[in-house]
Amino acid sequence: MELALPHNLVLVLLLACGAGIAPPAAAAASGGGRWDILQHSIGVSAMHMQLLRNDRVIIFDRTDFGPSNLSLPDGRCRRNPHERVLPVDCTAHSAEYDVRTNAFRPLSVFTDTWCSSGTVSPDGTLVQTGGWNDGYRNARTMAPCVDGTCDWNETQDALAANRWYATNQILPDGRAFIVGGRRQFSYEFYPKQADHPSDAIALPFLVQTKDPEENNLYPFVHLNIDGNLFIFAKNRAVLLDYKRNKIVRTYPELAGGDPRNYPSSGSSVLLPLKPSPTEAEVLVCGGAPAGSYNATKDKSFPPALTTCGRIRITDAAPSWTIETMPSPRVMGDMILLPNGAEVAIINGATDGSAGWESANTPAYAPLIYRPDHAPGDRFEEQSASGIARLYHSSAVLLRDGRVLVGGSNPHVYYNFSNVRYPTELSLEAFSPEYLDRTNDVLRPAITDPSPTGAPASVTYGGSMTLQFSVPAAPAPSSRRAHGGGGGGGLGFVSVTMVAPSFTTHSFGMNQRLLFLDVLETAASSSTPGAYEVSVVMPATAVIAPPGYYLVFVVNGHIPSEGIWVHIDS
Ligand SMILES: *[C@@H]1O[C@H](CO)[C@@H](O)[C@H](O)[C@H]1NC(C)=O
Ligand SMILES: *[C@@H]1O[C@H](CO)[C@@H](O)[C@H](O)[C@H]1NC(C)=O
Ligand SMILES: *[C@@H]1O[C@H](CO)[C@@H](O)[C@H](O)[C@H]1NC(C)=O
Ligand SMILES: *[C@@H]1O[C@H](CO)[C@@H](O)[C@H](O)[C@H]1NC(C)=O
């Protein structure tokens, strides 16, 4: 897209945006946010979820649980004589949920996807890897479609090692980095390429962080702005130069030494990156004290951790800053909200750990964390859901700014009764406070590129102009427009770009939020009453790996609906 320079720069010229200088909510009610049930049952429990560029969410569970509540079409069945529960299973263990129509359909996955991982490749295809049993080393792809005909394509033994409880991170070259998994102290790449070994590469850090409870599974991985990979396991982290297989930085232990990875599942995000970032911060929240998983076997449920650790991973001598949540949480999902000013911590429990029947008290109310507020003023408890979302629940951001929540199956089977926390087949949406009607007067609406049209195509370092409107915006000649909230109108405008996460087991893999460099915000030269904001896309694939992102215009702290954008070189 070409950068359009409007002639009448009657509005203020905003050079570079900044996270966090936006004024607080114009109408922020405490205990904010709202819950809606979207579907009482989609038939499959949402252990893994990924939003694709067609506004469909691909959902899957494990395949060896016995019958789900969703039949496979056309007499299809999974026939596996080694299957413990159901040798002939004619039910689906994966589904496609269409956000726009609130409809779903069964998908066919025939080898076990239990506790697996994934990325979305640059062409928008979901690439899932690993699982269990007959699915340990498999790769499965799911290409997006709108006609209801696409389905999983499985490749047997595509991986070098069994990847069960592994983590994936998309790389600047578009491939997946796959690390860890049960009894796998190594990493590998997928797809395989000639310039990299096809075997698994040893990562001693995973041996060093293994304890008797294996509290280092599903490590938290973030692609740092220097191209290296931040890998957090148990209670500490390293920075891996995967091209040379060298640990280039070792981070200190997170104070207290409590484990944060499965089964002591906390969660983690790379905090929003500023334009042309020179620094990057990681936040790790919650988890369970060592010994919790063992304790739950004796029906004892120790309180979860209340602490978060925040660290500037780009520092040469980094240290953790400890913050305290208003309540303890294990198995929370951390989701970056599109205004770039808030992180939702959602789902999970206040005691116990991840694992079968291993938590006793659900955490029904999400928390919002505001990274740019003063320490001590960052957390706010939100309104509660009525549904327990324990082990095997998940959450993903949608294009409209809601957070889709599903799953919870803390049993070995699909038990819908006779258990304290039955298997959950429902889908819910959490609407953060910015979606409240009282914020409608401030809500930007992107009009060009069309939010429902084909994804806009952009290149690294290229420019893009977004046209948008704001209901209550005063005439463009009014300087009052930049007062920042008040009675409504145009406040500080920023533009964010979000990589949707592959979420499972309390971690949003590949999740990334970038503030784009805003060149200017001005009255539209072509459409009366509308505005144009011109931004520069990230300069490199290290900052934003190639693929599909959601782009939002944010007025103060109120985000528009997103548009899909495809970035590649
Ligand atoms: C699952 O399906 C059974 C049989 O159709 C039905 O009785 C039950 O209510 C369903 N359970 C849920 C949680 O949807
Ligand atoms: C499935 O994947 C394999 C391996 O990548 C590929 O050769 C084949 O064409 C794919 N099949 C379909 C139906 O897409
Ligand atoms: C947990 O139980 C295992 C198996 O009984 C034991 O080896 C391990 O030491 C225990 N770990 C902790 C932290 O209690
Ligand atoms: C859970 O479901 C399995 C398989 O249907 C069944 O064998 C088991 O008894 C159920 N457990 C409870 C507590 O109902």
XYZ file of C-alpha atoms and ligand atoms in Angstrom:
625
model
C 0.000 0.000 0.000
C 1.284 3.456 -0.859
C 1.699 6.122 1.746
C -0.878 8.794 1.038
C 0.185 12.203 2.278
C -2.916 14.310 2.821
C -2.566 17.952 1.826
C -4.525 19.370 4.694
C -2.595 18.439 7.783
C -5.043 20.306 9.937
C -4.694 17.863 12.795
C -1.730 17.522 14.992
C 1.252 15.669 13.550
C 2.079 12.771 15.777
C 5.618 11.546 15.470
C 6.155 8.016 16.684
C 3.664 6.543 19.017
C 4.307 5.544 22.546
C 2.756 2.866 24.602
C 1.287 4.015 27.811
C 0.999 7.731 27.424
C -2.640 7.269 26.605
C -4.889 8.587 29.330
C -6.749 6.009 31.375
C -10.199 4.865 30.332
C -12.716 7.586 29.733
C -15.365 5.477 31.361
C -13.419 2.790 33.153
C -15.652 0.946 35.526
C -13.787 -1.186 38.013
C -14.573 -4.862 37.875
C -15.096 -4.274 34.198
C -15.661 -6.549 31.277
C -18.524 -8.794 30.325
C -19.078 -12.488 29.696
C -21.325 -14.021 27.018
C -21.943 -17.669 26.254
C -21.544 -18.145 22.502
C -22.261 -21.865 22.296
C -23.419 -24.189 25.068
C -21.715 -27.067 23.297
C -19.478 -27.357 20.286
C -19.072 -31.053 21.101
C -15.287 -30.877 21.496
C -13.374 -29.483 24.464
C -11.035 -26.655 23.455
C -7.643 -27.912 24.631
C -5.889 -26.093 21.766
C -7.117 -23.001 19.857
C -5.792 -20.891 16.976
C -7.498 -18.017 15.137
C -6.844 -18.035 11.386
C -6.977 -15.158 8.887
C -10.517 -16.148 7.816
C -11.899 -15.442 11.301
C -12.253 -19.152 11.972
C -10.819 -20.658 15.118
C -9.355 -24.139 14.789
C -10.030 -26.093 17.961
C -8.778 -29.538 18.898
C -8.565 -31.894 21.802
C -6.944 -35.314 22.154
C -8.262 -38.228 20.117
C -8.118 -41.041 22.673
C -10.684 -39.840 25.182
C -13.660 -41.855 24.069
C -16.576 -40.317 22.196
C -16.878 -36.532 22.002
C -20.289 -34.902 21.516
C -19.739 -34.116 17.836
C -20.092 -36.750 15.108
C -17.820 -36.988 12.114
C -19.711 -36.521 8.846
C -20.019 -38.983 5.948
C -19.650 -42.104 8.070
C -16.026 -41.279 8.794
C -14.444 -43.063 11.772
C -11.074 -43.362 13.359
C -10.125 -47.053 13.489
C -7.213 -47.899 15.709
C -6.926 -51.390 17.244
C -4.377 -50.097 19.780
C -6.779 -47.454 21.041
C -7.480 -47.983 24.740
C -10.899 -46.386 24.965
C -12.680 -46.688 21.640
C -11.057 -48.748 18.837
C -13.628 -47.422 16.371
C -14.383 -43.774 17.102
C -16.817 -41.971 14.797
C -16.751 -38.683 16.730
C -14.710 -35.573 16.019
C -11.902 -34.327 18.236
C -11.401 -31.112 16.316
C -13.766 -28.387 15.162
C -13.724 -25.167 13.188
C -15.553 -22.279 14.853
C -16.672 -19.436 12.572
C -16.591 -16.235 14.614
C -18.690 -14.210 12.142
C -21.622 -16.641 12.020
C -21.146 -18.276 15.446
C -21.324 -21.689 13.761
C -19.044 -24.708 13.985
C -18.319 -27.879 12.040
C -16.394 -31.070 12.802
C -12.872 -31.606 11.486
C -11.106 -34.939 11.092
C -7.895 -35.586 12.932
C -6.933 -39.241 13.057
C -3.755 -39.440 15.118
C -3.403 -38.233 18.675
C -2.911 -34.483 19.094
C -2.854 -34.584 22.905
C -0.759 -31.827 24.497
C 0.781 -30.667 21.243
C 1.900 -27.339 19.819
C 1.708 -25.202 16.697
C 2.465 -22.121 14.627
C 0.825 -20.468 11.645
C 3.083 -20.498 8.587
C 3.594 -17.334 6.490
C 0.881 -18.456 4.042
C -1.687 -18.632 6.840
C -1.772 -22.425 7.228
C -1.905 -23.768 10.765
C 1.044 -26.108 11.273
C 0.490 -28.325 14.297
C 3.214 -30.645 15.546
C 3.460 -33.564 17.921
C 1.032 -35.152 20.318
C 1.049 -38.582 21.903
C 1.160 -42.250 21.045
C 0.492 -42.578 17.298
C 0.829 -38.784 17.019
C 4.146 -38.227 18.832
C 6.143 -37.236 15.743
C 3.427 -36.149 13.370
C 2.871 -32.797 11.702
C -0.610 -31.751 10.643
C -1.616 -28.786 8.556
C -4.933 -27.001 8.358
C -5.225 -24.493 5.507
C -7.886 -21.817 5.977
C -10.948 -21.944 3.741
C -14.348 -20.273 3.670
C -16.340 -22.970 1.883
C -16.327 -25.534 4.655
C -14.301 -28.091 2.718
C -10.820 -27.777 4.216
C -9.650 -30.311 6.748
C -6.537 -31.575 8.477
C -3.731 -33.099 6.440
C -1.514 -35.366 8.533
C 2.089 -36.333 7.865
C 3.347 -39.345 9.811
C 6.768 -39.151 11.523
C 7.646 -35.673 10.274
C 9.572 -34.802 13.448
C 12.952 -35.934 14.740
C 11.738 -36.520 18.306
C 8.517 -37.178 20.200
C 6.966 -33.780 20.943
C 4.458 -34.116 23.750
C 4.212 -30.910 25.913
C 6.607 -29.070 23.573
C 6.493 -25.373 22.630
C 6.662 -23.876 19.138
C 7.816 -20.423 18.069
C 7.667 -19.096 14.521
C 11.063 -17.923 13.243
C 11.907 -15.002 10.944
C 12.290 -17.498 8.080
C 8.733 -18.721 8.673
C 9.635 -22.138 10.060
C 8.689 -23.446 13.458
C 11.241 -23.818 16.244
C 10.041 -26.739 18.390
C 11.527 -27.208 21.850
C 11.197 -29.710 24.668
C 8.431 -32.089 25.443
C 8.292 -34.957 27.874
C 11.760 -36.560 28.182
C 12.958 -34.502 25.198
C 15.852 -32.230 26.097
C 16.268 -30.882 22.608
C 14.929 -28.653 19.870
C 14.329 -28.994 16.152
C 12.939 -27.065 13.196
C 9.927 -27.742 11.014
C 9.767 -27.943 8.064
C 13.259 -29.398 7.774
C 15.717 -27.569 5.529
C 19.014 -28.571 4.047
C 20.980 -25.907 5.924
C 19.930 -27.243 9.325
C 20.439 -30.708 10.745
C 17.365 -32.850 10.485
C 17.934 -34.331 13.920
C 17.024 -32.972 17.288
C 19.672 -30.662 18.776
C 20.466 -31.131 22.467
C 19.503 -28.340 24.872
C 21.153 -29.096 28.249
C 19.178 -26.225 29.833
C 16.141 -28.524 29.779
C 18.081 -31.209 31.681
C 19.255 -28.601 34.209
C 15.710 -27.361 34.836
C 14.070 -30.782 35.089
C 12.882 -31.695 38.571
C 11.019 -34.771 39.859
C 7.690 -33.174 38.964
C 9.009 -32.187 35.497
C 8.109 -28.540 36.119
C 9.757 -27.425 32.875
C 7.353 -28.708 30.240
C 5.735 -26.361 27.724
C 8.612 -23.880 28.179
C 7.758 -20.210 27.555
C 9.497 -19.121 24.343
C 9.648 -15.576 22.942
C 11.497 -14.332 19.854
C 13.701 -11.486 21.106
C 14.258 -8.368 19.008
C 17.895 -9.422 18.466
C 16.746 -12.597 16.713
C 17.629 -14.906 19.596
C 15.105 -17.015 21.478
C 14.235 -16.343 25.113
C 13.424 -19.721 26.664
C 12.014 -19.884 30.196
C 11.756 -23.267 31.928
C 10.847 -23.962 35.557
C 12.250 -20.829 37.238
C 14.870 -19.309 34.949
C 15.669 -18.545 31.365
C 18.342 -18.500 28.705
C 18.768 -16.640 25.433
C 19.489 -19.111 22.645
C 21.181 -18.212 19.390
C 19.577 -21.083 17.506
C 21.590 -20.444 14.358
C 24.847 -21.220 16.177
C 23.345 -23.406 18.915
C 24.872 -21.140 21.577
C 23.451 -19.856 24.836
C 24.284 -16.148 24.589
C 22.754 -15.013 27.906
C 21.711 -16.697 31.123
C 19.012 -14.959 33.129
C 18.874 -15.057 36.911
C 16.460 -17.289 38.733
C 13.013 -15.787 39.200
C 13.015 -14.866 42.890
C 11.799 -17.581 45.183
C 12.669 -20.275 42.695
C 9.075 -21.448 42.419
C 8.357 -23.332 39.210
C 6.230 -21.620 36.538
C 5.927 -24.228 33.788
C 3.701 -27.277 33.408
C 2.507 -28.840 35.675
C 3.136 -25.772 37.856
C 1.626 -23.830 34.958
C 1.949 -20.083 35.112
C 1.860 -18.104 31.883
C 4.016 -15.593 30.044
C 3.930 -12.854 27.412
C 6.417 -10.721 25.566
C 5.108 -7.270 26.509
C 4.063 -4.932 23.646
C 7.012 -3.737 21.556
C 7.473 -0.068 20.692
C 8.143 1.021 17.094
C 11.709 0.131 16.027
C 12.183 -1.423 19.470
C 15.495 -1.230 21.267
C 14.291 -3.114 24.308
C 11.930 -5.972 25.090
C 10.339 -7.121 28.319
C 8.851 -10.462 29.345
C 6.209 -10.998 32.010
C 5.697 -14.351 33.760
C 2.682 -14.645 36.079
C 1.410 -17.266 38.482
C 2.244 -20.927 38.766
C 2.344 -23.321 41.668
C 4.876 -23.884 44.457
C 7.148 -26.913 44.020
C 5.445 -30.023 45.348
C 1.938 -28.855 44.450
C 1.456 -31.432 41.724
C 2.507 -34.231 44.088
C 0.289 -32.842 46.844
C -2.817 -32.983 44.668
C -2.426 -36.756 44.410
C -3.274 -36.829 48.126
C -6.228 -34.475 47.540
C -4.348 -31.562 49.039
C -4.466 -28.333 47.006
C -1.816 -25.770 48.032
C -2.543 -22.137 47.127
C -1.143 -21.122 43.739
C 1.504 -18.403 43.350
C 0.443 -14.749 43.518
C 3.656 -13.376 42.048
C 4.681 -12.219 38.588
C 8.217 -11.604 37.414
C 9.018 -8.933 34.823
C 12.396 -8.709 33.128
C 14.006 -6.636 30.383
C 15.417 -9.474 28.324
C 17.532 -7.156 26.172
C 19.609 -5.939 29.164
C 23.172 -7.178 29.417
C 22.701 -7.712 33.170
C 18.970 -8.243 33.531
C 17.075 -8.747 36.772
C 13.542 -9.709 37.672
C 11.107 -7.236 39.197
C 8.498 -8.984 41.309
C 4.877 -7.863 41.304
C 1.959 -9.303 43.212
C -1.402 -10.175 41.725
C -4.548 -9.499 43.786
C -5.176 -13.262 43.896
C -3.235 -16.489 43.349
C -3.470 -18.219 39.970
C -2.271 -21.382 38.269
C -3.216 -22.279 34.668
C -4.070 -18.677 33.778
C -3.866 -17.724 30.089
C -2.171 -14.397 29.362
C -3.614 -12.589 26.351
C -2.270 -9.305 24.972
C -5.209 -6.992 24.362
C -5.201 -4.982 21.120
C -4.928 -1.548 22.750
C -1.375 -2.489 23.694
C -2.052 -1.149 27.176
C -3.529 -4.237 28.811
C -2.803 -7.915 29.330
C -5.685 -10.207 30.306
C -4.937 -13.033 32.734
C -7.852 -15.389 32.355
C -8.926 -18.980 33.249
C -7.265 -21.324 35.714
C -7.481 -21.947 39.435
C -6.363 -20.395 42.691
C -4.969 -23.679 44.044
C -3.526 -27.020 43.000
C -1.706 -27.466 39.709
C -2.226 -28.576 36.139
C -3.049 -32.256 35.702
C -5.940 -34.653 36.172
C -8.262 -33.615 39.012
C -5.404 -31.420 40.276
C -7.134 -28.113 41.011
C -9.917 -27.458 43.474
C -10.884 -23.774 43.293
C -11.483 -22.154 39.896
C -10.308 -18.568 39.297
C -13.526 -17.246 37.770
C -12.530 -13.579 37.473
C -9.897 -12.477 34.967
C -7.302 -9.869 35.844
C -6.176 -6.975 33.695
C -2.496 -5.999 33.941
C -1.530 -2.554 32.687
C 2.218 -2.675 31.976
C 2.635 1.111 31.752
C 0.862 2.030 34.957
C 2.894 2.734 38.073
C 3.991 -0.362 40.006
C 1.298 -1.207 42.530
C -1.407 0.174 40.220
C -1.239 -2.374 37.441
C -3.714 -5.106 38.286
C -7.470 -4.861 38.200
C -9.873 -7.709 38.825
C -12.623 -8.063 36.207
C -16.122 -9.483 36.371
C -16.323 -13.226 36.787
C -17.475 -15.963 34.447
C -19.813 -18.591 35.873
C -17.924 -21.465 34.273
C -14.863 -23.206 35.700
C -12.006 -23.229 33.175
C -9.413 -25.539 34.636
C -6.911 -27.918 33.065
C -7.207 -28.064 29.258
C -8.991 -24.744 28.883
C -7.743 -22.060 26.527
C -8.228 -18.459 25.372
C -7.492 -16.531 22.169
C -7.972 -12.930 21.019
C -10.551 -12.364 18.270
C -10.465 -9.692 15.553
C -13.283 -7.772 17.233
C -11.294 -7.403 20.452
C -13.125 -10.076 22.443
C -11.290 -12.968 24.072
C -12.665 -16.388 23.109
C -12.607 -18.833 26.027
C -13.219 -22.568 25.810
C -12.311 -25.960 27.163
C -11.679 -27.459 30.600
C -11.360 -31.174 30.841
C -9.540 -32.082 34.013
C -10.338 -35.819 33.590
C -8.996 -38.647 31.523
C -12.362 -39.027 29.746
C -15.237 -36.898 28.531
C -17.044 -36.985 31.871
C -20.044 -34.681 31.774
C -21.395 -35.747 35.179
C -20.391 -37.466 38.422
C -17.306 -35.301 38.715
C -16.733 -32.041 40.531
C -15.754 -30.126 37.393
C -17.361 -31.757 34.340
C -15.823 -31.576 30.892
C -16.707 -28.209 29.315
C -17.859 -28.079 25.718
C -19.057 -24.464 25.789
C -17.500 -21.415 24.169
C -17.652 -18.055 25.935
C -16.459 -14.585 25.042
C -14.913 -12.184 27.524
C -15.451 -8.611 26.344
C -12.927 -6.330 28.018
C -14.161 -2.987 29.335
C -13.084 -1.178 26.154
C -15.975 -2.939 24.382
C -18.489 -1.439 26.809
C -21.180 0.670 25.082
C -20.122 3.716 27.078
C -16.943 3.663 24.993
C -18.782 3.614 21.665
C -18.338 7.374 21.219
C -14.584 6.871 21.240
C -14.422 3.688 19.202
C -12.540 4.020 15.923
C -13.853 2.041 12.951
C -11.407 1.240 10.161
C -13.127 1.877 6.829
C -10.202 1.315 4.476
C -8.796 -1.314 4.043
C -12.140 -3.023 4.576
C -12.237 -5.060 7.798
C -14.099 -7.841 5.992
C -12.223 -7.702 2.703
C -9.138 -9.622 1.630
C -6.139 -9.131 3.946
C -4.044 -6.080 3.068
C -0.580 -6.937 1.791
C 2.387 -5.041 3.250
C 6.172 -5.326 3.165
C 8.896 -4.836 5.777
C 9.545 -1.142 6.306
C 6.701 -0.270 3.956
C 4.008 2.267 4.689
C 0.318 1.815 5.137
C -2.517 4.281 5.458
C -5.640 3.353 7.372
C -8.808 5.364 7.009
C -11.051 5.388 10.040
C -13.935 7.198 11.624
C -14.769 7.982 15.246
C -18.457 8.558 16.088
C -18.049 11.466 18.434
C -15.061 13.068 16.799
C -15.572 16.829 16.557
C -14.886 18.710 13.339
C -11.289 18.167 12.246
C -10.527 21.866 12.681
C -11.026 21.613 16.433
C -7.823 21.313 18.444
C -9.934 20.083 21.348
C -9.926 16.777 19.578
C -6.584 16.018 21.152
C -7.542 16.648 24.717
C -7.441 12.900 25.316
C -10.868 11.628 26.174
C -12.996 14.108 28.056
C -16.415 14.190 26.472
C -15.424 11.974 23.537
C -13.715 12.485 20.225
C -10.293 11.763 18.903
C -7.604 11.268 21.498
C -4.088 9.949 21.186
C -4.090 7.631 18.163
C -1.842 4.594 18.041
C -1.795 1.593 15.734
C -1.047 -1.926 16.936
C -0.270 -5.153 15.115
C -0.988 -8.463 16.814
C 0.125 -12.007 15.963
C -2.703 -14.302 17.130
C -1.567 -17.010 19.512
C -1.643 -20.780 19.342
C -2.963 -21.329 22.844
C -2.772 -24.494 24.888
C -1.851 -25.352 28.472
C -1.916 -21.713 29.596
C 0.561 -20.399 27.048
C -0.109 -18.356 23.902
C 2.665 -19.465 21.560
C 3.809 -16.917 18.939
C 1.742 -14.176 20.568
C 3.247 -10.768 19.750
C 2.016 -7.177 19.815
C 3.850 -4.353 18.076
C 3.128 -0.651 18.132
C 3.639 0.700 14.628
C 5.482 3.927 13.964
C 2.756 6.528 13.351
C 3.873 9.091 10.766
C 0.762 11.223 11.016
C -2.898 11.307 11.866
C -4.945 13.712 9.786
C -8.389 14.441 8.441
C -9.077 12.284 5.416
C -8.422 14.109 2.163
C -11.138 12.118 0.419
C -13.874 11.392 2.976
C -15.377 14.230 5.032
C -15.466 13.497 8.736
C -13.012 10.590 8.464
C -9.366 10.383 9.461
C -6.279 8.815 8.031
C -3.398 7.420 9.991
C -0.165 6.576 8.210
C 2.153 4.027 9.733
C 5.428 2.327 8.917
C 5.443 -1.461 9.110
C 8.132 -3.271 11.143
C 11.511 -3.193 9.440
C 12.471 -6.846 9.671
C 11.172 -10.392 10.018
C 13.004 -10.594 13.343
C 10.689 -7.929 14.729
C 7.636 -9.477 13.018
C 7.978 -12.949 11.495
C 6.181 -13.203 8.142
C 2.492 -14.023 8.090
C -0.947 -12.745 8.983
C -1.459 -10.180 11.725
C -4.372 -8.183 13.078
C -3.958 -4.402 12.849
C -5.983 -2.122 15.139
C -6.394 1.652 15.312
C -6.471 2.653 18.969
C -8.064 5.901 20.143
C -6.761 6.565 23.635
C -7.152 3.043 24.955
C -10.167 2.066 22.798
C -9.252 -0.258 19.917
C -11.137 -0.556 16.643
C -12.066 -3.919 15.211
C -8.933 -5.277 13.603
C -8.176 -5.818 9.943
C -6.091 -8.718 8.649
C -2.735 -7.738 7.222
C -0.195 -10.004 5.557
C 3.458 -9.062 5.932
C 6.268 -10.609 3.910
C 9.406 -9.447 2.196
C -23.477 -34.848 25.021
O -24.322 -35.654 24.234
C -25.230 -36.411 24.981
C -25.911 -37.362 24.049
O -26.349 -36.698 22.892
C -26.192 -35.443 25.664
O -27.098 -36.165 26.457
C -25.408 -34.518 26.554
O -26.236 -33.527 27.105
C -24.286 -33.833 25.796
N -23.472 -33.161 26.763
C -23.051 -31.930 26.618
C -22.245 -31.389 27.730
O -23.288 -31.272 25.636
C -0.881 -33.148 2.518
O 0.454 -32.880 2.884
C 1.409 -33.544 2.064
C 2.773 -33.327 2.676
O 3.015 -31.957 2.894
C 1.279 -33.023 0.636
O 2.189 -33.692 -0.189
C -0.141 -33.272 0.148
O -0.326 -32.705 -1.118
C -1.172 -32.692 1.105
N -2.490 -33.114 0.728
C -3.510 -32.271 0.631
C -4.829 -32.885 0.295
O -3.399 -31.076 0.824
C 6.965 -36.026 43.653
O 6.719 -37.425 43.597
C 7.725 -38.133 42.916
C 7.248 -39.555 42.749
O 6.745 -40.052 43.944
C 9.010 -38.034 43.737
O 10.049 -38.723 43.084
C 9.387 -36.574 43.876
O 10.486 -36.438 44.717
C 8.248 -35.731 44.398
N 8.617 -34.333 44.217
C 8.362 -33.401 45.116
C 8.845 -32.038 44.768
O 7.769 -33.620 46.143
C -15.657 -40.995 33.319
O -15.889 -41.584 32.041
C -15.316 -42.884 31.899
C -15.522 -43.310 30.462
O -16.819 -43.099 30.044
C -15.933 -43.828 32.904
O -15.334 -45.105 32.810
C -15.712 -43.270 34.310
O -16.373 -44.066 35.266
C -16.240 -41.848 34.393
N -15.912 -41.283 35.705
C -16.837 -40.774 36.506
C -16.354 -40.260 37.797
O -18.009 -40.722 36.176
